[in-house]
mmCIF file of C-alpha atoms in Angstrom:
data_model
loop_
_atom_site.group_PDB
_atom_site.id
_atom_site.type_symbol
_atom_site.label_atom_id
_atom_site.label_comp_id
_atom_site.label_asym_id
_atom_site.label_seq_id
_atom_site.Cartn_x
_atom_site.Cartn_y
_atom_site.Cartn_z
ATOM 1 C CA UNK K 1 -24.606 -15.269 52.682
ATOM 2 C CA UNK K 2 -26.500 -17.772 50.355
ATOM 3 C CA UNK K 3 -25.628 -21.437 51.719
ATOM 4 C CA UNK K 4 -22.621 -22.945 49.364
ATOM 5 C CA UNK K 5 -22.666 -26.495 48.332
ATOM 6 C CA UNK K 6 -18.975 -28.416 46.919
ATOM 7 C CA UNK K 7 -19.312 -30.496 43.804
ATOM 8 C CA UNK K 8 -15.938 -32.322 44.630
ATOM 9 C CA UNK K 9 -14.087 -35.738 42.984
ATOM 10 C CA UNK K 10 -10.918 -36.601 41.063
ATOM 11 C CA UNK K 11 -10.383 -35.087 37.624
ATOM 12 C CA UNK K 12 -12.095 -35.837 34.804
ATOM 13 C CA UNK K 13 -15.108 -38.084 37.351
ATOM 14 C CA UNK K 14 -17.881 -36.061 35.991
ATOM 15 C CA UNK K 15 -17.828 -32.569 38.043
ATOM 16 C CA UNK K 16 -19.136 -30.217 35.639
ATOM 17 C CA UNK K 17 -21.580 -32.196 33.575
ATOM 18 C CA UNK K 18 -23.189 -32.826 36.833
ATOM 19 C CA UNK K 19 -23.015 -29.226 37.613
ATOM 20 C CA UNK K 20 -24.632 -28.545 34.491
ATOM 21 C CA UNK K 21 -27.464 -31.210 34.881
ATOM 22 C CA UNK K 22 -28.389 -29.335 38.715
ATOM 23 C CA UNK K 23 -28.241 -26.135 36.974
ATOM 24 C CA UNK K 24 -30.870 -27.052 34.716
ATOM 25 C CA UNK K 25 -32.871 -28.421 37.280
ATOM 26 C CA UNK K 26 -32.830 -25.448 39.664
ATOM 27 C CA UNK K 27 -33.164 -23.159 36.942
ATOM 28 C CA UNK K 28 -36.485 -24.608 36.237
ATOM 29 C CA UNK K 29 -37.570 -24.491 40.145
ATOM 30 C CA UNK K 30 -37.111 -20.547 39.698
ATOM 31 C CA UNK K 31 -33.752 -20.930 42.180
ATOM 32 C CA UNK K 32 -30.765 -18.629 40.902
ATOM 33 C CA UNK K 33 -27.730 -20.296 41.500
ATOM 34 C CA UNK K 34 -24.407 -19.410 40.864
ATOM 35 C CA UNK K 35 -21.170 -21.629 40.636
ATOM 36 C CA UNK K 36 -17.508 -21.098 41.351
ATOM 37 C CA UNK K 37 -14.781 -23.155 40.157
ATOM 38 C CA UNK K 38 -11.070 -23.139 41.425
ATOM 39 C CA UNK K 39 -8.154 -23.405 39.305
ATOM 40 C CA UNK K 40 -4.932 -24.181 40.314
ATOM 41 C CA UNK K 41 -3.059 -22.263 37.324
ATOM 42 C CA UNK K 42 -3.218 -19.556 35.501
ATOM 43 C CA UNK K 43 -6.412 -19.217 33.941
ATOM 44 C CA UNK K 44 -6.735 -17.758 30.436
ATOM 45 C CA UNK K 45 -9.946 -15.515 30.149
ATOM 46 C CA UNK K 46 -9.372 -12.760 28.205
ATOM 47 C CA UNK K 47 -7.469 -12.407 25.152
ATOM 48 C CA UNK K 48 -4.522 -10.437 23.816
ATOM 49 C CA UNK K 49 -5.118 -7.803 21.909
ATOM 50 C CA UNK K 50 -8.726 -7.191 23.096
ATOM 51 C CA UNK K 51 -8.399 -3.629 25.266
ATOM 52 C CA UNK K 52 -9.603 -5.087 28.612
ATOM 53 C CA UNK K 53 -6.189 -7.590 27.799
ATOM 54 C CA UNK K 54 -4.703 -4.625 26.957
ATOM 55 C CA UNK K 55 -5.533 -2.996 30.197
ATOM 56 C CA UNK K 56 -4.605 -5.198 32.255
ATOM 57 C CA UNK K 57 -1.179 -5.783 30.780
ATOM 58 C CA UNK K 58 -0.328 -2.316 31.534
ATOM 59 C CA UNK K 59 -1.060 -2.617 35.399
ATOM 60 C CA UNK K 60 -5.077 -2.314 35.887
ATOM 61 C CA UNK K 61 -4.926 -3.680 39.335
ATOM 62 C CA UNK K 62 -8.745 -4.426 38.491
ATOM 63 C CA UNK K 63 -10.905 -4.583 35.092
ATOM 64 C CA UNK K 64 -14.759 -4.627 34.807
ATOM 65 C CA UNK K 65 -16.345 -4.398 31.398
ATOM 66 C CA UNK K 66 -20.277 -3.948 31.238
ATOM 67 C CA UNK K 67 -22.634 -4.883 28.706
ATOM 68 C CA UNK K 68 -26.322 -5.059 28.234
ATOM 69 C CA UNK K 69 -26.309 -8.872 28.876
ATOM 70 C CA UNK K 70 -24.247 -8.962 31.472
ATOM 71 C CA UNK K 71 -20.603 -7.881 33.204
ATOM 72 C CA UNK K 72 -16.792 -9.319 33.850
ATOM 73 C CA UNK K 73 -14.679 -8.566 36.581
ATOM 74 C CA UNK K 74 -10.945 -9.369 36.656
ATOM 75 C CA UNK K 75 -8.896 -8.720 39.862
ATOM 76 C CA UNK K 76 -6.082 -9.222 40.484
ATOM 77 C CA UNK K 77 -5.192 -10.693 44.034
ATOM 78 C CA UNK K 78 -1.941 -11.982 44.660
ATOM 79 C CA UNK K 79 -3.478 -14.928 46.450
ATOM 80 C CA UNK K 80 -6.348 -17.385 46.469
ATOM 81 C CA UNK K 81 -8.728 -15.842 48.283
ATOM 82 C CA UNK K 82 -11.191 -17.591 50.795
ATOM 83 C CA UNK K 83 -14.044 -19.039 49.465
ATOM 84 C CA UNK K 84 -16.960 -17.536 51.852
ATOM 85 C CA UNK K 85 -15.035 -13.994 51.144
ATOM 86 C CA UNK K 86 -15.669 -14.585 47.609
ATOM 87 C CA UNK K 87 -19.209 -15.785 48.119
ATOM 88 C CA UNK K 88 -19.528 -12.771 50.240
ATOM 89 C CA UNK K 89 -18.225 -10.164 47.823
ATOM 90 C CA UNK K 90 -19.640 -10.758 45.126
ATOM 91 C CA UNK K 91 -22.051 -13.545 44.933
ATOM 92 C CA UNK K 92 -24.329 -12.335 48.096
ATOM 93 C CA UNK K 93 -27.672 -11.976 46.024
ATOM 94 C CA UNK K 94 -28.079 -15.727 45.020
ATOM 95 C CA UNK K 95 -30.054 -18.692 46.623
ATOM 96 C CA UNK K 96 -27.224 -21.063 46.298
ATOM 97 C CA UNK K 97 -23.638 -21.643 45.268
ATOM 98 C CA UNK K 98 -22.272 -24.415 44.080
ATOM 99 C CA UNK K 99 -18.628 -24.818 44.139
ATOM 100 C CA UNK K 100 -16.858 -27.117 41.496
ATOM 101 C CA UNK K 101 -13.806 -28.806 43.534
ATOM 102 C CA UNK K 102 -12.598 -26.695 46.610
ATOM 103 C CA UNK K 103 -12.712 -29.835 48.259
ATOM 104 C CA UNK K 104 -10.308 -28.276 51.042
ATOM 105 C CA UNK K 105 -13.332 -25.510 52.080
ATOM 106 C CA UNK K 106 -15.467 -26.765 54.946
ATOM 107 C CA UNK K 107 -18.757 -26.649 53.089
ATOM 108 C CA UNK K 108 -21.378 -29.484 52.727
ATOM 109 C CA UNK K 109 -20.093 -31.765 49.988
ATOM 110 C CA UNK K 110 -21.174 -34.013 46.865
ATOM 111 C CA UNK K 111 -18.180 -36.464 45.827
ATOM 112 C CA UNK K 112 -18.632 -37.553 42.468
ATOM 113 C CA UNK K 113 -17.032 -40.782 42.514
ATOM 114 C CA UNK K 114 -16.276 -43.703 39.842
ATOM 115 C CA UNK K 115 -15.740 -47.117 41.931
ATOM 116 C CA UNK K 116 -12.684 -48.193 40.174
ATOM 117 C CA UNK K 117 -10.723 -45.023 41.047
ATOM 118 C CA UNK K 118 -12.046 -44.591 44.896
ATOM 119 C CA UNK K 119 -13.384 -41.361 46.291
ATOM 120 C CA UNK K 120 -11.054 -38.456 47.647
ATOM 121 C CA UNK K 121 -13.595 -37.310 50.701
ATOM 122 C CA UNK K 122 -14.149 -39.682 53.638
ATOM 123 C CA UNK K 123 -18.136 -40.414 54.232
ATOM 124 C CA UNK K 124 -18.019 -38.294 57.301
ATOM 125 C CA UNK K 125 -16.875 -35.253 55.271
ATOM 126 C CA UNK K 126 -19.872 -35.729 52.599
ATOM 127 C CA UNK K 127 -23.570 -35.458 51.853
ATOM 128 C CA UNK K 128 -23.705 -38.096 49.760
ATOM 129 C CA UNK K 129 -21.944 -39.719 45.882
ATOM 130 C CA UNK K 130 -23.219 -39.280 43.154
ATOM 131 C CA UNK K 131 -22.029 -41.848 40.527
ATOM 132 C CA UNK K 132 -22.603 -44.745 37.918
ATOM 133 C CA UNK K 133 -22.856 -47.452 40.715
ATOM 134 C CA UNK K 134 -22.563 -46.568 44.521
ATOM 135 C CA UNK K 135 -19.293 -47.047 46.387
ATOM 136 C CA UNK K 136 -21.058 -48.332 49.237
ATOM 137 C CA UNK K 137 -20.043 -45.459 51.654
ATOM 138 C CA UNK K 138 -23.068 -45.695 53.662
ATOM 139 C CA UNK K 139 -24.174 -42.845 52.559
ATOM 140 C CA UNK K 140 -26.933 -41.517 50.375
ATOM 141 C CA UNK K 141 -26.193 -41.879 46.694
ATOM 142 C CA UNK K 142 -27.264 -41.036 43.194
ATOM 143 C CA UNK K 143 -27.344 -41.894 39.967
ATOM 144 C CA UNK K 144 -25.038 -39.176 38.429
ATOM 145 C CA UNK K 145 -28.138 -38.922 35.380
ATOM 146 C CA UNK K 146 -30.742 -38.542 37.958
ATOM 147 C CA UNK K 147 -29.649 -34.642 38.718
ATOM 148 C CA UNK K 148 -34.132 -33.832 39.788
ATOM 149 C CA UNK K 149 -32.928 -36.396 42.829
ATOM 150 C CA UNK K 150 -29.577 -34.795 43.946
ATOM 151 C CA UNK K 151 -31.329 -31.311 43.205
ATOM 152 C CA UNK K 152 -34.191 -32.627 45.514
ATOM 153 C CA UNK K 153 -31.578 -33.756 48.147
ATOM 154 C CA UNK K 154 -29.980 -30.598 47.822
ATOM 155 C CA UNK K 155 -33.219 -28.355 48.016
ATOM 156 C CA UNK K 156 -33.901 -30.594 51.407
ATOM 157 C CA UNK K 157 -30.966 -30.435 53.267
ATOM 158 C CA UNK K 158 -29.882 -26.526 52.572
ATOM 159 C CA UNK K 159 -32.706 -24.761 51.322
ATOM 160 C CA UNK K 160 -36.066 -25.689 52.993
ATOM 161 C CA UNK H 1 -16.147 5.690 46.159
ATOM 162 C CA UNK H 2 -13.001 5.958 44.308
ATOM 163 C CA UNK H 3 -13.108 9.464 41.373
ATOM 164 C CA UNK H 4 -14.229 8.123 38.275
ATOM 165 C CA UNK H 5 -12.651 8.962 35.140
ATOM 166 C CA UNK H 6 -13.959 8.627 31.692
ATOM 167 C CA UNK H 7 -11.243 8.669 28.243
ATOM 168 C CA UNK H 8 -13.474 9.423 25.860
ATOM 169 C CA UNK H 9 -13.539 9.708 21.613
ATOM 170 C CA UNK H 10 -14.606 8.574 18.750
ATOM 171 C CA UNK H 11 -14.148 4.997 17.344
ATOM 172 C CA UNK H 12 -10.170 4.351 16.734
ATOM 173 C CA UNK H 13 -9.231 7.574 18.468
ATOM 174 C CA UNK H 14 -6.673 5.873 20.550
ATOM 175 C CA UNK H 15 -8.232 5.889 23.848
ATOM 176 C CA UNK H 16 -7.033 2.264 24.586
ATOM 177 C CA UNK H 17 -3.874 3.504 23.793
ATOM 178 C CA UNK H 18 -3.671 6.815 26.487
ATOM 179 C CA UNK H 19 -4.979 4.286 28.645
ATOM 180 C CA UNK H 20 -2.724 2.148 28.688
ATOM 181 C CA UNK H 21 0.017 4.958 29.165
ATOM 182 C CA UNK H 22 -1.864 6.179 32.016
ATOM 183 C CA UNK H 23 -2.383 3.110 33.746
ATOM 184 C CA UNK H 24 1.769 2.841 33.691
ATOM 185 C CA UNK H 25 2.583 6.426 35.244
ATOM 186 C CA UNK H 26 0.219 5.450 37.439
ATOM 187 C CA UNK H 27 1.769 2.357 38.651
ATOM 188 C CA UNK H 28 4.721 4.282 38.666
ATOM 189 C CA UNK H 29 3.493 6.497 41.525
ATOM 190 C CA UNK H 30 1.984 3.791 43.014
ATOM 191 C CA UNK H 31 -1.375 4.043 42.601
ATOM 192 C CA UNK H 32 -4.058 1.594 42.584
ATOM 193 C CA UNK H 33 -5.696 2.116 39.123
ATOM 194 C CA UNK H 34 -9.044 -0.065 37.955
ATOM 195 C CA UNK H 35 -10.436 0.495 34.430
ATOM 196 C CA UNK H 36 -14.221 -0.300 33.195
ATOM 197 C CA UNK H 37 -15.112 -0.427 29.551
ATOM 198 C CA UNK H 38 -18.309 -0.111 28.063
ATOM 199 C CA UNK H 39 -19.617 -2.693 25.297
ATOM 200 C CA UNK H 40 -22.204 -2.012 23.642
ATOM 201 C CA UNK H 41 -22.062 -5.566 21.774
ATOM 202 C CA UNK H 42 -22.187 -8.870 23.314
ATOM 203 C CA UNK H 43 -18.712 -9.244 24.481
ATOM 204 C CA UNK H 44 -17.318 -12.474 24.539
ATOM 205 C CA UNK H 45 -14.837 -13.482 27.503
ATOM 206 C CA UNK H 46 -15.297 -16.829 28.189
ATOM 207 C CA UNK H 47 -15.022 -19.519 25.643
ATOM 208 C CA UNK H 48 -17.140 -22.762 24.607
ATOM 209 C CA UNK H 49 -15.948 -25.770 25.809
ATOM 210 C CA UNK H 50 -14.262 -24.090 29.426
ATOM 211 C CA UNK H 51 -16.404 -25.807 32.853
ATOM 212 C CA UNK H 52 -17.107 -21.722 32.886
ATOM 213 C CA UNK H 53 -18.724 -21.386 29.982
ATOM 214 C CA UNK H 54 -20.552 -24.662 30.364
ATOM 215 C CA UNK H 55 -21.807 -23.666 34.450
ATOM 216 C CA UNK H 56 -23.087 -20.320 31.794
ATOM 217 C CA UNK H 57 -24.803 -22.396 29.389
ATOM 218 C CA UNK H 58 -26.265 -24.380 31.879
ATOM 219 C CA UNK H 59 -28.128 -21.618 33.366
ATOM 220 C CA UNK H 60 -25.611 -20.327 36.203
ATOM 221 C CA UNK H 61 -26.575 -16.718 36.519
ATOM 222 C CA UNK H 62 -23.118 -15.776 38.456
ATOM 223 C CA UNK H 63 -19.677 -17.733 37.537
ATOM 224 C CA UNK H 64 -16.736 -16.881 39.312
ATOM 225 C CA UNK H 65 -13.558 -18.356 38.961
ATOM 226 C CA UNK H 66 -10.447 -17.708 41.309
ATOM 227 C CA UNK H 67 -7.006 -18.375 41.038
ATOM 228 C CA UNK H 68 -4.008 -17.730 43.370
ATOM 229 C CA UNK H 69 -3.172 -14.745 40.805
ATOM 230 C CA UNK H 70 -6.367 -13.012 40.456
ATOM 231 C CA UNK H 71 -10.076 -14.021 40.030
ATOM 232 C CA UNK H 72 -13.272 -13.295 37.522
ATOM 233 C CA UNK H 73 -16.463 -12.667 38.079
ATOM 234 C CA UNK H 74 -19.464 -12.894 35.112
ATOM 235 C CA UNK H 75 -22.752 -11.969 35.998
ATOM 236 C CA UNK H 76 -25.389 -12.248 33.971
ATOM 237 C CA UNK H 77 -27.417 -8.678 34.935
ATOM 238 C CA UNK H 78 -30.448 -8.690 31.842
ATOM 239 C CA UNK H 79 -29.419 -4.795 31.605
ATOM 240 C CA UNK H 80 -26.973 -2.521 31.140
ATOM 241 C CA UNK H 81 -25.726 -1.456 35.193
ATOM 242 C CA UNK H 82 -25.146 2.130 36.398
ATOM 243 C CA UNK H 83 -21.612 2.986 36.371
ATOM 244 C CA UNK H 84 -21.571 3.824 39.774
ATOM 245 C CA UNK H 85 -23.187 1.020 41.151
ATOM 246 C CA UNK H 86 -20.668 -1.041 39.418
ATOM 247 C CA UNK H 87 -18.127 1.205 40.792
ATOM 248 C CA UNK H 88 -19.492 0.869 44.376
ATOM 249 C CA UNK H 89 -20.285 -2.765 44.638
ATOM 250 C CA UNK H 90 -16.955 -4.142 42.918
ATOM 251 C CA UNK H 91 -14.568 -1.666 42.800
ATOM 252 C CA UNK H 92 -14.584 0.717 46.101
ATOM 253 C CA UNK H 93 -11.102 -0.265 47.152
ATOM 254 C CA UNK H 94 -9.059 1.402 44.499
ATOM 255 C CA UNK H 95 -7.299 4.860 44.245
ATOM 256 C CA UNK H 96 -9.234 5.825 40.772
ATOM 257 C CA UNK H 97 -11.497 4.098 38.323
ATOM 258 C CA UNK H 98 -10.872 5.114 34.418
ATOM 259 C CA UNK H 99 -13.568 4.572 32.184
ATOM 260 C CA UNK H 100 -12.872 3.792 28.394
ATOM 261 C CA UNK H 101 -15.848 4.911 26.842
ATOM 262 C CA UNK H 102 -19.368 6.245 29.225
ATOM 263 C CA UNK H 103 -19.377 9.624 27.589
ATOM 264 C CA UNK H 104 -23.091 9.556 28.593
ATOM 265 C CA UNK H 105 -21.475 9.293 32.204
ATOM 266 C CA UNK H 106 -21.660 12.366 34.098
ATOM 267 C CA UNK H 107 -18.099 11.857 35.419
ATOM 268 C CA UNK H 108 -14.867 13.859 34.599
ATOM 269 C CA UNK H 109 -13.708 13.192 30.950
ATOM 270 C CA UNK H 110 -10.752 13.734 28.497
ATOM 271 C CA UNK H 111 -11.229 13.382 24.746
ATOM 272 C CA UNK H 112 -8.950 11.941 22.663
ATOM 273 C CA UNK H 113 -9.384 13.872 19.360
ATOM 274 C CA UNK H 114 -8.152 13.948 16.350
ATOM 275 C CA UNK H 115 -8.641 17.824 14.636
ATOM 276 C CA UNK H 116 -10.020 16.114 11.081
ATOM 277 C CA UNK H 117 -12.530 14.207 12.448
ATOM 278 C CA UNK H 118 -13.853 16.522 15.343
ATOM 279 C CA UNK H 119 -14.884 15.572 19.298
ATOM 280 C CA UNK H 120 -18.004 14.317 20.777
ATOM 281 C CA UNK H 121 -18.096 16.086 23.687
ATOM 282 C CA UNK H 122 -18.087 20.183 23.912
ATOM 283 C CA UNK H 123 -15.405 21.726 25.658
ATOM 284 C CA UNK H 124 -17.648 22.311 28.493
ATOM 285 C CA UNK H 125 -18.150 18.809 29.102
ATOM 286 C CA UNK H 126 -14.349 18.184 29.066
ATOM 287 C CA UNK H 127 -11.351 18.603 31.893
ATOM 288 C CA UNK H 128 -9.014 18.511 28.942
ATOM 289 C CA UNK H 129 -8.387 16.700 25.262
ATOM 290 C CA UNK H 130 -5.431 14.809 23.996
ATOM 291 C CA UNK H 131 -4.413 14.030 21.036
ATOM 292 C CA UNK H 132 -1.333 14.642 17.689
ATOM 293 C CA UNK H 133 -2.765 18.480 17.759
ATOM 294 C CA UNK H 134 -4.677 21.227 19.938
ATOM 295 C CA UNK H 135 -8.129 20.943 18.603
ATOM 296 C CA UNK H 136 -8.717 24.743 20.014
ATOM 297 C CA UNK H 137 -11.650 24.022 22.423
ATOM 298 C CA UNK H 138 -9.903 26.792 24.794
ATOM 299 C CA UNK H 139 -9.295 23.996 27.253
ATOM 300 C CA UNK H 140 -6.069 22.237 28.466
ATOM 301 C CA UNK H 141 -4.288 20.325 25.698
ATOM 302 C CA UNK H 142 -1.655 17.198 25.898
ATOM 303 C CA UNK H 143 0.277 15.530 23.529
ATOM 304 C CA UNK H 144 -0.939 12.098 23.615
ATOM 305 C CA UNK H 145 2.357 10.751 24.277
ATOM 306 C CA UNK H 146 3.087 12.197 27.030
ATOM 307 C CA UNK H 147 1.289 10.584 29.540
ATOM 308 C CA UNK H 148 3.360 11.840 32.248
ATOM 309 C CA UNK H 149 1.772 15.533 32.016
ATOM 310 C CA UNK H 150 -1.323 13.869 31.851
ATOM 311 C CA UNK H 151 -1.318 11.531 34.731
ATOM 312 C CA UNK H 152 0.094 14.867 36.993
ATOM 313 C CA UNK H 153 -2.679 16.639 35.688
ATOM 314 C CA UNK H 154 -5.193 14.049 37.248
ATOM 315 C CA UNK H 155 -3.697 13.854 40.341
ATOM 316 C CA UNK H 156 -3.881 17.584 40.608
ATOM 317 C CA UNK H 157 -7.602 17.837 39.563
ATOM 318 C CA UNK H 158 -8.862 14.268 41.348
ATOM 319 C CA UNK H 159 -6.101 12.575 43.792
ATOM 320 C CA UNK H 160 -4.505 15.416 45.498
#
C-alpha cells in the first residue's frame, strides 16, 4: 500500500490549488501520485444521455468504460467506503496518495490554514501548515506558493 | 472472474438500448450486473473546473473520488487495457460483466442487427442476434423487446 498523505483545511482555504502545485512538482521528480477527494453529496460525473449514464440508470451495479488514454470506473456502494480500502483496491500501484480533505482518516496530515479563520486539526494531529503567514502552531510551515518545499518535506518524511 | 458478455452491432443498432433492458430483468432476478464500454475516442467524464479534473490536469495519474453512494475511479493507463484484466482487477465481484461494444473480444456475443444493413460478426461468432427481424444466420433469434427471453437465455447459457 503506497503511503497516503491528507491535504486537509476549511473550504475554500486553498486545498486543491495546493494539490495541484505538489502534483507538478512530483510529477517532475518522476513520482506517480495519485489523489482522492471526498465528497459529501452526490457527485455528478457522468452525464444523461451518454450510454454509461444510461447504464447505470437502469441498475449497472458497476460501470467501467476504457479508452486508449485512459479508463472510468463507477461503483456503486451504498456507503463511504474506508479510505486505505480504497487506496488498496484500486490505487495499489502508485508511490503516493494524496487525499484532498478526509480529515477524519488517521493519515499524516497538511492543514492548509488562513490565520483569520483558524485551523480545523490540532498541531499534534499534523505535519505541518501550509499558508500565507504561519499560525504559529509550532509546527513546520510553508508558504502555500513554495509547493518544491512542502514536496521536499513530503518526499522526507514518507518517501525516503 | 465473472462470464463476460459482449452486445455487439453496428453504429446506432440499439445496443445501448437491449442493454439497458437487460440490465433491468436482471435486477429483477437479482443479479449483480456490471457493464464496460469501449471508446474508441477520448471520452470525456470529468469536467474543467471540478478539484477532479484539476488533480488530472495537474498531473495526477489516478483520481478517485468517493461518495457515500458510490465512487469513481480515472486512471490514466497510456493504452488501451485488456478486457479481462479490467475485468479481473476492478470488477471480480459481480454475477456477469456485459460489454457494449469489444467485438474483437473473444467473449460470448449477441448482435443487434438490423436485416438492411447486415451484422459484423458471422453466425459462428455469435450465441444469438436480436433485433425488429430474424436476419437468418441459422442461430437463435429475439425480438429486441423482449428482454425477458433474452436475459433467460443468458442465464441458461452463462449463470446456471
Amino acid at each position: 500500500m503506497p503511503p497516503v498523505l491528507s491535504i486537509v483545511g476549511k473550504k475554500n482555504s486553498g486545498k486543491t490549488t495546493l494539490i495541484e502545485k505538489l502534483l507538478v512538482c512530483f510529477g517532475e521528480q518522476g513520482y506517480r501520485v495519485a489523489t482522492v477527494k471526498h465528497d459529501t453529496h452526490r457527485f455528478v460525473i457522468d452525464h444523461e444521455g451518454k450510454d454509461t449514464y444510461r447504464h447505470q440508470v437502469a441498475g449497472a451495479a458497476a460501470v467501467l468504460i476504457s479508452s486508449p488514454q485512459k479508463f472510468a470506473l463507477i461503483k456503486k456502494t451504498g456507503s463511504q467506503l474506508p479510505l486505505d480500502e480504497l487506496v488498496n483496491s484500486y490505487l495499489g500501484e502508485f508511490d503516493l496518495v494524496i487525499t484532498e480533505g478526509f480529515s477524519a482518516a488517521d493519515k499524516p496530515k497538511i492543514e492548509v490554514v488562513r490565520v483569520v479563520r483558524g485551523a480545523i486539526c490540532s498541531p499534534e494531529q499534523l505535519l505541518a501548515t501550509a499558508g500565507p503567514d504561519d499560525p504559529g502552531m509550532n509546527i513546520p510551515h510553508f508558504d502555500w506558493n513554495d509547493a518544491e518545499s512542502v514536496c521536499r518535506f513530503i518526499i522526507n518524511k514518507m518517501l525516503d
